Amino acid sequence: MTFESLGLAPALLRALADNNYTTPTPIQAEAIPLALAGNDLLGGAQTGTGKTAAFGLPLLQRLAADSTKPATGPRKPRALILVPTRELAVQVADSIRSYSRYLRLNVTTIFGGAGMGPQVDNLRRGVDILVATPGRLIDHMERGSAKLDAVEILVLDEADRMLDMGFLPAMKRILARVPAQRQPLLFS
Ligand code: AMP
């Protein structure tokens, strides 16, 4: 099994080669073709089994392929990745940035325990992929700095942990602001 055979674009294959990824992990082999085909997904696998690339690679390919969006004005997030903790937000954003190094997509993180100001500035500058913890995202939604009406792909990373941490009410409020019939990818 190779990444080529999963149908990934050359820009992503180059980034994977740079990362020395040669063989897809089982969750990647199963999830990537289904997500590329536009299916909603619910994936479950242990920590450290390559889940970030399992949702990140098809997400990037779909965003890169659809260039119908107007290039003028600051871009609103087209993909939203919700994560339970600040540590995971940083880790996921780092991975997505490394997979997207040959694509022109901006990845921004927002999480609690850090100042709102720099996050507001980043959002204002334009974002393609937003990696966020639920509580801080709600703060940004309330002050109008985060707009979710352009979200095309939604990922709930470690969804079970977010529920354990009591984020269900926040998640419901966020999902209510994401346009209906967007592609959800749930990973736990
Ligand atoms: P994750 O479960 O997404 O946190 O990934 C765990 C670790 O495995 C990270 O260090 C990834 O960079 C690495 N990784 C993910 N997929 C692959 C792969 N197909 N080949 C080699 N390393 C990988």
mmCIF file of C-alpha atoms and ligand atoms in Angstrom:
data_model
loop_
_atom_site.group_PDB
_atom_site.id
_atom_site.type_symbol
_atom_site.label_atom_id
_atom_site.label_comp_id
_atom_site.label_asym_id
_atom_site.label_seq_id
_atom_site.Cartn_x
_atom_site.Cartn_y
_atom_site.Cartn_z
ATOM 1 C CA MET A 1 0.000 0.000 0.000
ATOM 2 C CA THR A 2 1.345 3.453 -0.942
ATOM 3 C CA PHE A 3 0.112 7.018 -0.483
ATOM 4 C CA GLU A 4 -0.007 7.323 -4.305
ATOM 5 C CA SER A 5 -2.508 4.489 -4.485
ATOM 6 C CA LEU A 6 -4.808 6.335 -2.065
ATOM 7 C CA GLY A 7 -5.308 9.063 -4.651
ATOM 8 C CA LEU A 8 -3.386 11.895 -3.006
ATOM 9 C CA ALA A 9 -2.180 14.880 -5.043
ATOM 10 C CA PRO A 10 1.517 15.371 -5.943
ATOM 11 C CA ALA A 11 1.916 18.379 -3.601
ATOM 12 C CA LEU A 12 0.861 16.226 -0.650
ATOM 13 C CA LEU A 13 2.969 13.244 -1.746
ATOM 14 C CA ARG A 14 6.033 15.495 -1.833
ATOM 15 C CA ALA A 15 5.342 16.738 1.688
ATOM 16 C CA LEU A 16 4.888 13.166 2.916
ATOM 17 C CA ALA A 17 8.188 12.155 1.343
ATOM 18 C CA ASP A 18 9.849 15.108 3.113
ATOM 19 C CA ASN A 19 8.401 13.742 6.383
ATOM 20 C CA ASN A 20 9.728 10.254 5.559
ATOM 21 C CA TYR A 21 6.248 8.771 5.537
ATOM 22 C CA THR A 22 6.459 5.818 3.159
ATOM 23 C CA THR A 23 3.495 3.619 4.059
ATOM 24 C CA PRO A 24 0.011 4.665 5.167
ATOM 25 C CA THR A 25 -0.984 3.490 8.644
ATOM 26 C CA PRO A 26 -4.182 1.368 8.819
ATOM 27 C CA ILE A 27 -6.456 4.306 9.733
ATOM 28 C CA GLN A 28 -4.916 6.364 6.921
ATOM 29 C CA ALA A 29 -5.404 3.568 4.387
ATOM 30 C CA GLU A 30 -9.053 3.227 5.372
ATOM 31 C CA ALA A 31 -10.017 6.849 5.938
ATOM 32 C CA ILE A 32 -8.241 8.745 3.159
ATOM 33 C CA PRO A 33 -10.015 7.252 0.097
ATOM 34 C CA LEU A 34 -13.415 7.536 1.801
ATOM 35 C CA ALA A 35 -12.868 11.159 2.816
ATOM 36 C CA LEU A 36 -11.490 12.079 -0.631
ATOM 37 C CA ALA A 37 -14.680 10.663 -2.127
ATOM 38 C CA GLY A 38 -16.677 13.115 -0.002
ATOM 39 C CA ASN A 39 -18.035 10.737 2.604
ATOM 40 C CA ASP A 40 -18.742 11.668 6.199
ATOM 41 C CA LEU A 41 -16.475 9.645 8.460
ATOM 42 C CA LEU A 42 -16.296 8.419 12.013
ATOM 43 C CA GLY A 43 -12.818 7.028 12.726
ATOM 44 C CA GLY A 44 -11.497 5.439 15.893
ATOM 45 C CA ALA A 45 -7.884 4.433 16.583
ATOM 46 C CA GLN A 46 -5.353 4.566 19.409
ATOM 47 C CA THR A 47 -3.216 7.631 20.032
ATOM 48 C CA GLY A 48 -0.110 7.727 17.840
ATOM 49 C CA THR A 49 -1.566 5.756 14.931
ATOM 50 C CA GLY A 50 -1.564 8.588 12.407
ATOM 51 C CA LYS A 51 -5.065 10.020 12.834
ATOM 52 C CA THR A 52 -3.941 13.579 12.140
ATOM 53 C CA ALA A 53 -2.819 12.702 8.618
ATOM 54 C CA ALA A 54 -5.877 10.454 8.184
ATOM 55 C CA PHE A 55 -8.149 13.500 8.363
ATOM 56 C CA GLY A 56 -5.573 16.185 7.489
ATOM 57 C CA LEU A 57 -4.511 14.883 4.074
ATOM 58 C CA PRO A 58 -7.993 14.528 2.540
ATOM 59 C CA LEU A 59 -8.985 17.841 4.122
ATOM 60 C CA LEU A 60 -6.042 19.595 2.457
ATOM 61 C CA GLN A 61 -6.659 17.923 -0.868
ATOM 62 C CA ARG A 62 -10.293 18.976 -0.898
ATOM 63 C CA LEU A 63 -9.473 22.574 0.008
ATOM 64 C CA ALA A 64 -6.687 22.760 -2.566
ATOM 65 C CA ALA A 65 -8.845 21.277 -5.317
ATOM 66 C CA ASP A 66 -11.713 23.698 -4.869
ATOM 67 C CA SER A 67 -10.367 27.081 -5.884
ATOM 68 C CA THR A 68 -13.738 28.588 -6.763
ATOM 69 C CA LYS A 69 -13.643 30.927 -3.748
ATOM 70 C CA PRO A 70 -13.043 34.608 -4.478
ATOM 71 C CA ALA A 71 -9.441 35.594 -3.848
ATOM 72 C CA THR A 72 -10.349 39.078 -2.643
ATOM 73 C CA GLY A 73 -10.622 40.114 0.999
ATOM 74 C CA PRO A 74 -9.565 38.198 4.090
ATOM 75 C CA ARG A 75 -10.426 34.557 3.848
ATOM 76 C CA LYS A 76 -12.827 32.967 6.292
ATOM 77 C CA PRO A 77 -12.054 29.436 7.580
ATOM 78 C CA ARG A 78 -13.042 26.720 5.108
ATOM 79 C CA ALA A 79 -12.030 23.923 7.471
ATOM 80 C CA LEU A 80 -12.588 23.816 11.233
ATOM 81 C CA ILE A 81 -10.750 21.294 13.406
ATOM 82 C CA LEU A 82 -12.056 21.211 16.972
ATOM 83 C CA VAL A 83 -9.700 19.739 19.579
ATOM 84 C CA PRO A 84 -10.000 19.358 23.355
ATOM 85 C CA THR A 85 -6.738 20.991 24.478
ATOM 86 C CA ARG A 86 -4.274 23.705 23.635
ATOM 87 C CA GLU A 87 -1.450 21.131 23.377
ATOM 88 C CA LEU A 88 -3.374 19.149 20.795
ATOM 89 C CA ALA A 89 -4.247 22.348 18.888
ATOM 90 C CA VAL A 90 -0.546 23.200 18.558
ATOM 91 C CA GLN A 91 0.376 19.632 17.607
ATOM 92 C CA VAL A 92 -2.391 19.275 14.999
ATOM 93 C CA ALA A 93 -1.610 22.688 13.470
ATOM 94 C CA ASP A 94 2.093 21.794 13.221
ATOM 95 C CA SER A 95 1.254 18.537 11.441
ATOM 96 C CA ILE A 96 -1.215 20.198 9.050
ATOM 97 C CA ARG A 97 1.340 22.914 8.260
ATOM 98 C CA SER A 98 3.947 20.314 7.433
ATOM 99 C CA TYR A 99 1.554 18.363 5.183
ATOM 100 C CA SER A 100 0.502 21.593 3.429
ATOM 101 C CA ARG A 101 3.975 23.033 2.884
ATOM 102 C CA TYR A 102 3.530 22.943 -0.918
ATOM 103 C CA LEU A 103 0.000 24.381 -0.831
ATOM 104 C CA ARG A 104 -0.972 27.986 -0.250
ATOM 105 C CA LEU A 105 -3.205 27.490 2.744
ATOM 106 C CA ASN A 106 -3.064 29.340 6.043
ATOM 107 C CA VAL A 107 -3.410 27.381 9.297
ATOM 108 C CA THR A 108 -4.306 29.289 12.485
ATOM 109 C CA THR A 109 -4.806 28.106 16.073
ATOM 110 C CA ILE A 110 -7.049 29.572 18.750
ATOM 111 C CA PHE A 111 -7.141 28.260 22.306
ATOM 112 C CA GLY A 112 -7.706 29.443 25.859
ATOM 113 C CA GLY A 113 -4.956 30.521 28.239
ATOM 114 C CA ALA A 114 -3.433 32.837 25.632
ATOM 115 C CA GLY A 115 -4.257 36.464 24.800
ATOM 116 C CA MET A 116 -7.256 37.175 22.567
ATOM 117 C CA GLY A 117 -5.505 40.037 20.736
ATOM 118 C CA PRO A 118 -2.975 38.112 18.627
ATOM 119 C CA GLN A 119 -5.643 35.510 17.816
ATOM 120 C CA VAL A 120 -8.040 38.244 16.657
ATOM 121 C CA ASP A 121 -5.257 39.689 14.478
ATOM 122 C CA ASN A 122 -4.565 36.290 12.935
ATOM 123 C CA LEU A 123 -8.251 35.722 12.216
ATOM 124 C CA ARG A 124 -8.525 39.177 10.668
ATOM 125 C CA ARG A 125 -5.588 38.504 8.357
ATOM 126 C CA GLY A 126 -7.402 35.544 6.823
ATOM 127 C CA VAL A 127 -7.530 31.849 7.614
ATOM 128 C CA ASP A 128 -8.127 28.726 5.553
ATOM 129 C CA ILE A 129 -7.861 26.112 8.288
ATOM 130 C CA LEU A 130 -8.780 26.929 11.879
ATOM 131 C CA VAL A 131 -7.673 24.627 14.707
ATOM 132 C CA ALA A 132 -9.542 25.588 17.877
ATOM 133 C CA THR A 133 -10.566 24.546 21.349
ATOM 134 C CA PRO A 134 -14.343 24.898 21.849
ATOM 135 C CA GLY A 135 -14.434 27.444 24.710
ATOM 136 C CA ARG A 136 -12.124 29.964 23.095
ATOM 137 C CA LEU A 137 -13.815 29.546 19.733
ATOM 138 C CA ILE A 138 -17.131 30.521 21.357
ATOM 139 C CA ASP A 139 -15.440 33.659 22.777
ATOM 140 C CA HIS A 140 -14.309 34.608 19.267
ATOM 141 C CA MET A 141 -17.725 33.840 17.781
ATOM 142 C CA GLU A 142 -19.368 36.097 20.384
ATOM 143 C CA ARG A 143 -17.121 39.013 19.629
ATOM 144 C CA GLY A 144 -17.474 38.461 15.906
ATOM 145 C CA SER A 145 -13.818 37.673 15.242
ATOM 146 C CA ALA A 146 -14.459 34.076 14.135
ATOM 147 C CA LYS A 147 -16.998 33.490 11.372
ATOM 148 C CA LEU A 148 -17.967 29.930 10.560
ATOM 149 C CA ASP A 149 -20.323 30.493 7.636
ATOM 150 C CA ALA A 150 -17.690 29.490 5.056
ATOM 151 C CA VAL A 151 -16.761 26.192 6.753
ATOM 152 C CA GLU A 152 -16.837 23.301 4.293
ATOM 153 C CA ILE A 153 -15.096 20.615 6.333
ATOM 154 C CA LEU A 154 -15.506 19.980 10.028
ATOM 155 C CA VAL A 155 -13.257 17.700 12.093
ATOM 156 C CA LEU A 156 -13.914 16.761 15.702
ATOM 157 C CA ASP A 157 -10.544 15.442 16.855
ATOM 158 C CA GLU A 158 -10.613 13.376 20.040
ATOM 159 C CA ALA A 159 -14.372 13.856 20.062
ATOM 160 C CA ASP A 160 -14.785 11.422 22.960
ATOM 161 C CA ARG A 161 -12.362 13.423 25.092
ATOM 162 C CA MET A 162 -14.153 16.679 24.272
ATOM 163 C CA LEU A 163 -17.388 15.091 25.490
ATOM 164 C CA ASP A 164 -15.666 13.785 28.656
ATOM 165 C CA MET A 165 -14.390 17.299 29.309
ATOM 166 C CA GLY A 166 -17.934 18.714 29.232
ATOM 167 C CA PHE A 167 -17.675 20.478 25.876
ATOM 168 C CA LEU A 168 -20.998 19.169 24.538
ATOM 169 C CA PRO A 169 -22.904 22.476 25.032
ATOM 170 C CA ALA A 170 -20.047 24.433 23.403
ATOM 171 C CA MET A 171 -19.805 21.920 20.551
ATOM 172 C CA LYS A 172 -23.560 22.210 19.914
ATOM 173 C CA ARG A 173 -23.336 25.998 19.748
ATOM 174 C CA ILE A 174 -20.412 25.785 17.329
ATOM 175 C CA LEU A 175 -22.060 23.167 15.104
ATOM 176 C CA ALA A 176 -25.179 25.344 14.918
ATOM 177 C CA ARG A 177 -23.063 28.046 13.243
ATOM 178 C CA VAL A 178 -21.454 25.723 10.682
ATOM 179 C CA PRO A 179 -23.435 25.543 7.432
ATOM 180 C CA ALA A 180 -25.528 22.378 7.142
ATOM 181 C CA GLN A 181 -24.426 19.477 4.965
ATOM 182 C CA ARG A 182 -20.743 20.152 5.344
ATOM 183 C CA GLN A 183 -18.358 17.242 5.415
ATOM 184 C CA PRO A 184 -17.870 16.092 8.991
ATOM 185 C CA LEU A 185 -14.878 13.953 9.902
ATOM 186 C CA LEU A 186 -14.991 12.657 13.459
ATOM 187 C CA PHE A 187 -11.922 11.086 14.995
ATOM 188 C CA SER A 188 -11.472 9.707 18.479
HETATM 189 P P1 AMP B 1 -0.731 11.043 15.156
HETATM 190 O O1 AMP B 1 -1.417 9.801 15.622
HETATM 191 O O2 AMP B 1 -1.424 11.701 14.021
HETATM 192 O O3 AMP B 1 -0.442 11.979 16.295
HETATM 193 O O4 AMP B 1 0.717 10.589 14.579
HETATM 194 C C1 AMP B 1 1.656 9.961 15.417
HETATM 195 C C2 AMP B 1 3.063 10.073 14.841
HETATM 196 O O5 AMP B 1 3.209 9.241 13.694
HETATM 197 C C3 AMP B 1 3.443 11.461 14.390
HETATM 198 O O6 AMP B 1 4.782 11.694 14.787
HETATM 199 C C4 AMP B 1 3.343 11.421 12.878
HETATM 200 O O7 AMP B 1 4.244 12.324 12.278
HETATM 201 C C5 AMP B 1 3.732 9.985 12.593
HETATM 202 N N1 AMP B 1 3.086 9.424 11.379
HETATM 203 C C6 AMP B 1 1.782 9.534 11.016
HETATM 204 N N2 AMP B 1 1.540 8.842 9.887
HETATM 205 C C7 AMP B 1 2.711 8.285 9.520
HETATM 206 C C8 AMP B 1 3.110 7.441 8.418
HETATM 207 N N3 AMP B 1 2.240 7.035 7.500
HETATM 208 N N4 AMP B 1 4.391 7.048 8.349
HETATM 209 C C9 AMP B 1 5.282 7.450 9.295
HETATM 210 N N5 AMP B 1 4.990 8.227 10.343
HETATM 211 C C10 AMP B 1 3.715 8.641 10.466
#
